[in-house]
């Protein structure tokens, strides 16, 4: 009598085939899942930015200064002058809103107020005893959340889901908007706000009492022109993609934004919109006004005009904004925006 023997389980070959099929399916699906995740993050980021610029417009309509981008007191205060390069160059761009931080703001360069300190309830800086950049000191946060206190650290509207910080791995000077000690750390964690305001091109100097701005910073909301093109702020890598400010020799930075698209990041605009925006080199002649137009505006250096196919950082031909308790040196009156134009002065 023959006895039929039933085989239990799989052979090794069958198991390997199944594993191979699963691995193949994962390799096929992973890019799609990654793209779906990036799309979800991008949509959430755009929603944040839309809410932020709507709050900025409300702030401008209610505040006596009427500025679209609220100004932190340190931006027009003499206390900050000469007290740390990276405080002026990086942190102040984000201080209009946001909350307390969870990671140190690390500036390792001893010649530029170097050291590791926090932008938290009370900022401790090697050369400043106490400089309060807590949540309640950030004007937009205080406007949106009237009962907020300086210890608040979870205002998620100011956090981009794709925030991975300023990237490392590029040649020195390519990423020049933040100290290297903060690279690869979410901006939200070290500054309290993922979204940089468009503080492009202070002239004639960076010192607070002598600031002249020809971008959106310091401009009254009710005087802005070309609002649908005028960038108010957004993901900060965009402002690096267009090229360096530190004369490092790079006219553009070819890198992916926080949402995975080359040289593209989410930005919010003066008209209340928010959209992904692709950067072009800031010296791209195809998008600059003609020299005749620039001359008629009093512009001697067209490199001050920063524009792309559907965006701009400069407010030409509007007058510039005097930011701080400012006196205009007579020898600079020949340059835009002094030539025959009224100035909006913000007096601290």
Short mmCIF file of C-alpha atoms in Angstrom, two decimals:
data_model
loop_
_atom_site.label_atom_id
_atom_site.label_comp_id
_atom_site.label_asym_id
_atom_site.label_seq_id
_atom_site.Cartn_x
_atom_site.Cartn_y
_atom_site.Cartn_z
CA UNK A 1 0.00 0.00 0.00
CA UNK A 2 1.44 3.35 -1.04
CA UNK A 3 1.35 6.15 1.46
CA UNK A 4 1.12 9.66 0.06
CA UNK A 5 3.39 12.03 1.92
CA UNK A 6 2.24 15.64 2.06
CA UNK A 7 4.89 18.30 1.87
CA UNK A 8 4.66 21.12 4.45
CA UNK A 9 6.01 24.65 3.90
CA UNK A 10 8.06 26.08 1.03
CA UNK A 11 11.30 25.04 -0.47
CA UNK A 12 14.22 27.45 -0.22
CA UNK A 13 13.91 28.36 -3.89
CA UNK A 14 10.21 29.14 -3.54
CA UNK A 15 10.90 31.32 -0.51
CA UNK A 16 13.64 33.19 -2.34
CA UNK A 17 11.32 33.79 -5.29
CA UNK A 18 8.64 35.25 -3.00
CA UNK A 19 11.19 37.48 -1.28
CA UNK A 20 12.49 38.65 -4.64
CA UNK A 21 8.97 39.50 -5.82
CA UNK A 22 8.27 41.47 -2.62
CA UNK A 23 11.56 43.34 -2.96
CA UNK A 24 10.74 44.15 -6.59
CA UNK A 25 7.30 45.48 -5.64
CA UNK A 26 8.82 47.62 -2.89
CA UNK A 27 11.41 49.06 -5.27
CA UNK A 28 8.64 49.92 -7.72
CA UNK A 29 6.31 51.44 -5.12
CA UNK A 30 8.82 53.34 -2.97
CA UNK A 31 9.40 56.23 -5.41
CA UNK A 32 5.66 56.66 -5.78
CA UNK A 33 5.19 56.63 -2.01
CA UNK A 34 8.02 59.13 -1.60
CA UNK A 35 6.50 61.43 -4.21
CA UNK A 36 3.09 61.14 -2.54
CA UNK A 37 4.67 62.03 0.81
CA UNK A 38 6.44 65.04 -0.71
CA UNK A 39 3.21 66.20 -2.35
CA UNK A 40 1.39 65.97 0.98
CA UNK A 41 4.14 67.94 2.71
CA UNK A 42 4.12 70.55 -0.04
CA UNK A 43 0.35 70.99 0.26
CA UNK A 44 0.58 71.35 4.04
CA UNK A 45 3.40 73.86 3.65
CA UNK A 46 1.41 75.95 1.16
CA UNK A 47 -1.52 75.95 3.56
CA UNK A 48 0.76 77.25 6.33
CA UNK A 49 2.12 79.96 4.08
CA UNK A 50 -1.33 81.02 2.92
CA UNK A 51 -2.40 81.42 6.55
CA UNK A 52 0.77 83.34 7.39
CA UNK A 53 0.42 85.91 4.60
CA UNK A 54 -3.30 86.31 5.41
CA UNK A 55 -2.31 87.04 9.02
CA UNK A 56 0.36 89.48 7.79
CA UNK A 57 -2.25 91.39 5.78
CA UNK A 58 -4.53 91.56 8.80
CA UNK A 59 -1.61 92.77 10.92
CA UNK A 60 -0.81 95.49 8.36
CA UNK A 61 -4.42 96.70 8.33
CA UNK A 62 -4.53 96.95 12.12
CA UNK A 63 -1.02 98.21 12.93
CA UNK A 64 -0.23 101.93 12.73
CA UNK A 65 2.96 101.32 10.71
CA UNK A 66 0.99 99.43 8.04
CA UNK A 67 3.91 97.17 7.09
CA UNK A 68 3.10 93.81 5.52
CA UNK A 69 5.97 91.95 7.17
CA UNK A 70 5.89 92.71 10.92
CA UNK A 71 9.22 93.85 12.30
CA UNK A 72 10.82 92.46 15.43
CA UNK A 73 12.14 95.20 17.70
CA UNK A 74 15.73 94.00 17.25
CA UNK A 75 15.61 94.91 13.56
CA UNK A 76 15.41 98.63 14.30
CA UNK A 77 17.24 98.68 17.61
CA UNK A 78 20.73 99.98 18.29
CA UNK A 79 21.27 97.16 20.78
CA UNK A 80 21.96 94.64 18.03
CA UNK A 81 24.49 96.71 16.09
CA UNK A 82 27.78 94.85 15.88
CA UNK A 83 26.56 92.19 18.31
CA UNK A 84 26.79 89.19 16.01
CA UNK A 85 26.90 88.82 12.26
CA UNK A 86 24.67 85.75 12.16
CA UNK A 87 21.99 87.35 14.32
CA UNK A 88 21.61 90.07 11.71
CA UNK A 89 22.16 87.89 8.67
CA UNK A 90 20.08 84.82 9.57
CA UNK A 91 17.96 85.03 12.68
CA UNK A 92 16.37 88.40 11.99
CA UNK A 93 14.86 87.14 8.71
CA UNK A 94 12.68 84.72 10.67
CA UNK A 95 11.90 86.75 13.79
CA UNK A 96 8.65 88.32 12.47
CA UNK A 97 6.90 85.14 13.68
CA UNK A 98 7.51 81.73 15.14
CA UNK A 99 8.07 80.38 18.62
CA UNK A 100 10.65 79.27 21.16
CA UNK A 101 13.45 76.99 19.98
CA UNK A 102 14.52 73.48 20.91
CA UNK A 103 18.04 73.37 19.42
CA UNK A 104 21.00 75.76 19.82
CA UNK A 105 21.76 78.42 17.25
CA UNK A 106 25.40 77.49 16.69
CA UNK A 107 27.76 80.11 15.26
CA UNK A 108 31.24 78.68 15.51
CA UNK A 109 33.06 81.66 13.98
CA UNK A 110 34.62 83.57 16.93
CA UNK A 111 35.08 86.69 14.79
CA UNK A 112 31.35 86.97 14.22
CA UNK A 113 30.02 86.71 17.76
CA UNK A 114 30.70 82.98 17.69
CA UNK A 115 29.32 80.56 20.18
CA UNK A 116 26.46 78.22 20.84
CA UNK A 117 23.39 79.90 22.28
CA UNK A 118 19.64 79.65 22.09
CA UNK A 119 16.99 81.89 20.56
CA UNK A 120 14.60 80.91 23.30
CA UNK A 121 12.72 82.68 26.11
CA UNK A 122 15.78 84.83 26.72
CA UNK A 123 18.51 84.77 24.12
CA UNK A 124 21.93 84.41 25.68
CA UNK A 125 24.68 85.68 23.47
CA UNK A 126 28.40 86.12 24.21
CA UNK A 127 28.18 89.88 23.77
CA UNK A 128 24.58 90.51 24.86
CA UNK A 129 23.46 89.83 28.40
CA UNK A 130 19.84 89.25 27.49
CA UNK A 131 17.92 89.73 24.24
CA UNK A 132 14.37 88.46 24.36
CA UNK A 133 13.32 86.64 21.18
CA UNK A 134 10.65 84.52 22.83
CA UNK A 135 7.33 83.72 21.19
CA UNK A 136 5.45 86.69 22.65
CA UNK A 137 8.17 89.03 21.33
CA UNK A 138 7.57 87.94 17.74
CA UNK A 139 4.92 90.33 16.42
CA UNK A 140 3.01 88.03 14.07
CA UNK A 141 2.86 85.23 16.64
CA UNK A 142 1.60 87.67 19.25
CA UNK A 143 -0.99 89.00 16.81
CA UNK A 144 -2.25 85.54 15.84
CA UNK A 145 -2.18 84.13 19.39
CA UNK A 146 -2.88 87.03 21.79
CA UNK A 147 -2.53 84.88 24.92
CA UNK A 148 0.77 83.26 23.90
CA UNK A 149 3.73 83.45 26.26
CA UNK A 150 7.47 83.39 25.58
CA UNK A 151 7.82 79.70 26.36
CA UNK A 152 5.49 78.46 23.59
CA UNK A 153 7.29 76.03 21.29
CA UNK A 154 4.63 74.38 19.18
CA UNK A 155 2.99 76.88 16.84
CA UNK A 156 2.89 74.45 13.93
CA UNK A 157 1.75 77.04 11.41
CA UNK A 158 5.37 78.24 11.36
CA UNK A 159 6.80 74.77 10.69
CA UNK A 160 7.27 73.46 7.17
CA UNK A 161 6.75 69.66 7.13
CA UNK A 162 9.69 69.36 4.72
CA UNK A 163 12.03 71.53 6.81
CA UNK A 164 15.40 69.80 6.84
CA UNK A 165 17.43 72.95 7.40
CA UNK A 166 20.16 74.49 5.30
CA UNK A 167 21.99 71.63 3.56
CA UNK A 168 25.64 70.74 3.96
CA UNK A 169 27.80 69.02 1.34
CA UNK A 170 28.19 71.95 -1.03
CA UNK A 171 31.40 73.92 -1.61
CA UNK A 172 32.22 76.54 1.01
CA UNK A 173 30.22 79.72 0.52
CA UNK A 174 27.47 78.20 -1.62
CA UNK A 175 25.02 78.23 1.29
CA UNK A 176 25.79 81.61 2.84
CA UNK A 177 22.56 82.49 4.64
CA UNK A 178 23.27 80.53 7.83
CA UNK A 179 26.26 79.47 9.93
CA UNK A 180 27.63 76.00 9.23
CA UNK A 181 26.90 75.02 12.82
CA UNK A 182 23.19 75.09 11.94
CA UNK A 183 23.40 73.05 8.73
CA UNK A 184 21.25 69.90 8.45
CA UNK A 185 19.14 70.94 11.46
CA UNK A 186 15.54 72.08 10.86
CA UNK A 187 15.36 75.87 10.81
CA UNK A 188 12.24 75.61 12.92
CA UNK A 189 14.26 73.98 15.71
CA UNK A 190 17.11 76.50 15.79
CA UNK A 191 15.20 79.73 15.00
CA UNK A 192 11.57 78.85 15.75
CA UNK A 193 10.26 79.54 12.25
CA UNK A 194 10.75 77.61 8.99
CA UNK A 195 9.65 80.52 6.80
CA UNK A 196 12.05 83.32 6.00
CA UNK A 197 10.73 86.76 5.13
CA UNK A 198 11.99 88.42 1.95
CA UNK A 199 14.46 90.83 3.47
CA UNK A 200 16.42 91.31 0.26
CA UNK A 201 19.02 94.01 -0.18
CA UNK A 202 19.45 96.41 2.67
CA UNK A 203 21.17 99.60 1.51
CA UNK A 204 23.33 101.47 2.29
CA UNK A 205 24.47 99.40 5.26
CA UNK A 206 23.37 96.59 7.57
CA UNK A 207 23.58 98.76 10.70
CA UNK A 208 20.07 99.25 12.01
CA UNK A 209 19.92 103.09 12.23
CA UNK A 210 21.16 103.43 8.63
CA UNK A 211 19.00 100.95 6.77
CA UNK A 212 17.47 101.56 3.38
CA UNK A 213 15.47 98.73 1.91
CA UNK A 214 14.19 98.37 -1.63
CA UNK A 215 12.46 95.04 -1.20
CA UNK A 216 9.20 94.40 0.60
CA UNK A 217 10.66 94.79 4.10
CA UNK A 218 9.53 98.03 5.72
CA UNK A 219 7.05 98.79 2.94
CA UNK A 220 3.49 99.80 3.70
CA UNK A 221 0.98 97.20 2.57
CA UNK A 222 -1.30 99.77 0.97
CA UNK A 223 1.49 101.08 -1.29
CA UNK A 224 2.74 97.82 -2.77
CA UNK A 225 2.65 97.41 -6.54
CA UNK A 226 2.83 94.18 -8.57
CA UNK A 227 1.58 92.32 -5.49
CA UNK A 228 1.00 89.04 -7.35
CA UNK A 229 4.70 88.97 -8.32
CA UNK A 230 6.19 90.41 -5.15
CA UNK A 231 7.64 87.72 -2.88
CA UNK A 232 6.89 88.25 0.81
CA UNK A 233 8.64 85.13 2.13
CA UNK A 234 8.69 81.36 2.16
CA UNK A 235 10.99 78.37 2.28
CA UNK A 236 14.47 79.85 2.78
CA UNK A 237 16.50 77.80 0.30
CA UNK A 238 14.94 79.74 -2.58
CA UNK A 239 16.91 82.80 -1.48
CA UNK A 240 20.10 80.75 -1.85
CA UNK A 241 19.15 79.22 -5.19
CA UNK A 242 19.22 82.61 -6.92
CA UNK A 243 22.89 83.06 -5.94
CA UNK A 244 25.10 84.01 -3.05
CA UNK A 245 25.24 87.40 -1.35
CA UNK A 246 28.74 86.91 0.03
CA UNK A 247 30.59 87.22 -3.28
CA UNK A 248 31.55 83.56 -3.19
CA UNK A 249 31.42 83.44 -6.98
CA UNK A 250 28.22 81.42 -7.42
CA UNK A 251 25.50 83.07 -9.48
CA UNK A 252 23.10 80.24 -8.72
CA UNK A 253 22.89 77.12 -6.58
CA UNK A 254 21.65 74.01 -8.36
CA UNK A 255 20.03 72.02 -5.56
CA UNK A 256 16.63 70.54 -4.65
CA UNK A 257 14.24 72.47 -2.45
CA UNK A 258 12.60 71.15 0.69
CA UNK A 259 9.91 69.47 -1.40
CA UNK A 260 12.22 67.62 -3.78
CA UNK A 261 12.03 69.84 -6.88
CA UNK A 262 15.26 71.28 -8.35
CA UNK A 263 15.77 74.96 -7.47
CA UNK A 264 12.11 75.22 -6.45
CA UNK A 265 10.51 76.07 -3.12
CA UNK A 266 7.17 77.26 -1.78
CA UNK A 267 6.80 81.02 -1.42
CA UNK A 268 4.04 83.39 -0.31
CA UNK A 269 3.28 86.63 -2.12
CA UNK A 270 2.06 90.11 -1.26
CA UNK A 271 -1.32 89.47 -2.89
CA UNK A 272 -2.08 86.71 -0.35
CA UNK A 273 -1.24 83.76 -2.58
CA UNK A 274 1.26 80.94 -2.03
CA UNK A 275 2.79 78.77 -4.75
CA UNK A 276 5.85 76.71 -5.70
CA UNK A 277 8.36 79.00 -7.36
CA UNK A 278 11.41 78.11 -9.44
CA UNK A 279 14.54 80.20 -8.96
CA UNK A 280 16.63 81.66 -11.75
CA UNK A 281 20.09 83.21 -11.32
CA UNK A 282 19.83 86.74 -10.01
CA UNK A 283 21.96 88.03 -12.89
CA UNK A 284 19.74 86.52 -15.61
CA UNK A 285 19.35 89.38 -18.09
CA UNK A 286 16.21 87.92 -19.65
CA UNK A 287 14.10 88.91 -16.64
CA UNK A 288 15.60 92.28 -15.72
CA UNK A 289 14.02 95.59 -16.73
CA UNK A 290 15.74 97.50 -19.48
CA UNK A 291 18.58 99.80 -18.56
CA UNK A 292 16.44 102.70 -19.78
CA UNK A 293 13.74 101.84 -17.25
CA UNK A 294 16.28 101.28 -14.51
CA UNK A 295 17.86 104.67 -15.22
CA UNK A 296 14.48 106.37 -15.14
CA UNK A 297 14.00 104.90 -11.64
CA UNK A 298 17.39 106.15 -10.53
CA UNK A 299 18.95 102.67 -10.46
CA UNK A 300 22.70 102.82 -11.08
CA UNK A 301 23.33 99.13 -10.42
CA UNK A 302 20.88 96.71 -12.05
CA UNK A 303 22.19 93.86 -9.90
CA UNK A 304 19.88 95.25 -7.21
CA UNK A 305 16.91 94.08 -9.31
CA UNK A 306 16.13 90.47 -8.46
CA UNK A 307 13.49 88.95 -10.73
CA UNK A 308 12.29 85.75 -12.37
CA UNK A 309 9.61 84.80 -14.90
CA UNK A 310 6.70 85.34 -12.48
CA UNK A 311 8.32 86.77 -9.34
CA UNK A 312 10.41 89.64 -8.05
CA UNK A 313 12.13 90.57 -4.81
CA UNK A 314 12.59 94.28 -5.50
CA UNK A 315 9.84 96.90 -5.30
CA UNK A 316 11.08 99.04 -8.22
CA UNK A 317 9.84 101.50 -9.24
CA UNK A 318 8.36 102.19 -5.81
CA UNK A 319 10.37 104.27 -3.36
CA UNK A 320 12.46 102.40 -0.85
CA UNK A 321 11.70 102.00 2.80
CA UNK A 322 13.74 103.71 5.46
CA UNK A 323 13.90 101.24 8.33
CA UNK A 324 14.93 102.49 11.76
CA UNK A 325 15.69 105.94 13.10
CA UNK A 326 17.36 106.93 9.87
CA UNK A 327 19.12 110.00 8.53
CA UNK A 328 19.85 110.11 4.81
CA UNK A 329 23.48 110.99 4.03
CA UNK A 330 23.49 113.80 1.48
CA UNK A 331 26.17 112.13 -0.65
CA UNK A 332 23.81 109.22 -1.30
CA UNK A 333 20.92 111.32 -2.53
CA UNK A 334 21.98 110.78 -6.16
CA UNK A 335 21.19 107.05 -5.88
CA UNK A 336 17.81 105.34 -5.95
CA UNK A 337 15.58 105.55 -4.02
CA UNK A 338 16.58 109.01 -2.79
CA UNK A 339 16.24 110.75 -6.13
CA UNK A 340 13.14 112.91 -5.80
CA UNK A 341 11.13 110.28 -3.97
CA UNK A 342 9.42 110.30 -0.61
CA UNK A 343 10.50 107.68 1.88
CA UNK A 344 8.49 105.67 4.33
CA UNK A 345 10.36 105.94 7.63
CA UNK A 346 9.83 103.52 10.49
CA UNK A 347 10.99 105.27 13.66
CA UNK A 348 11.90 103.03 16.60
#
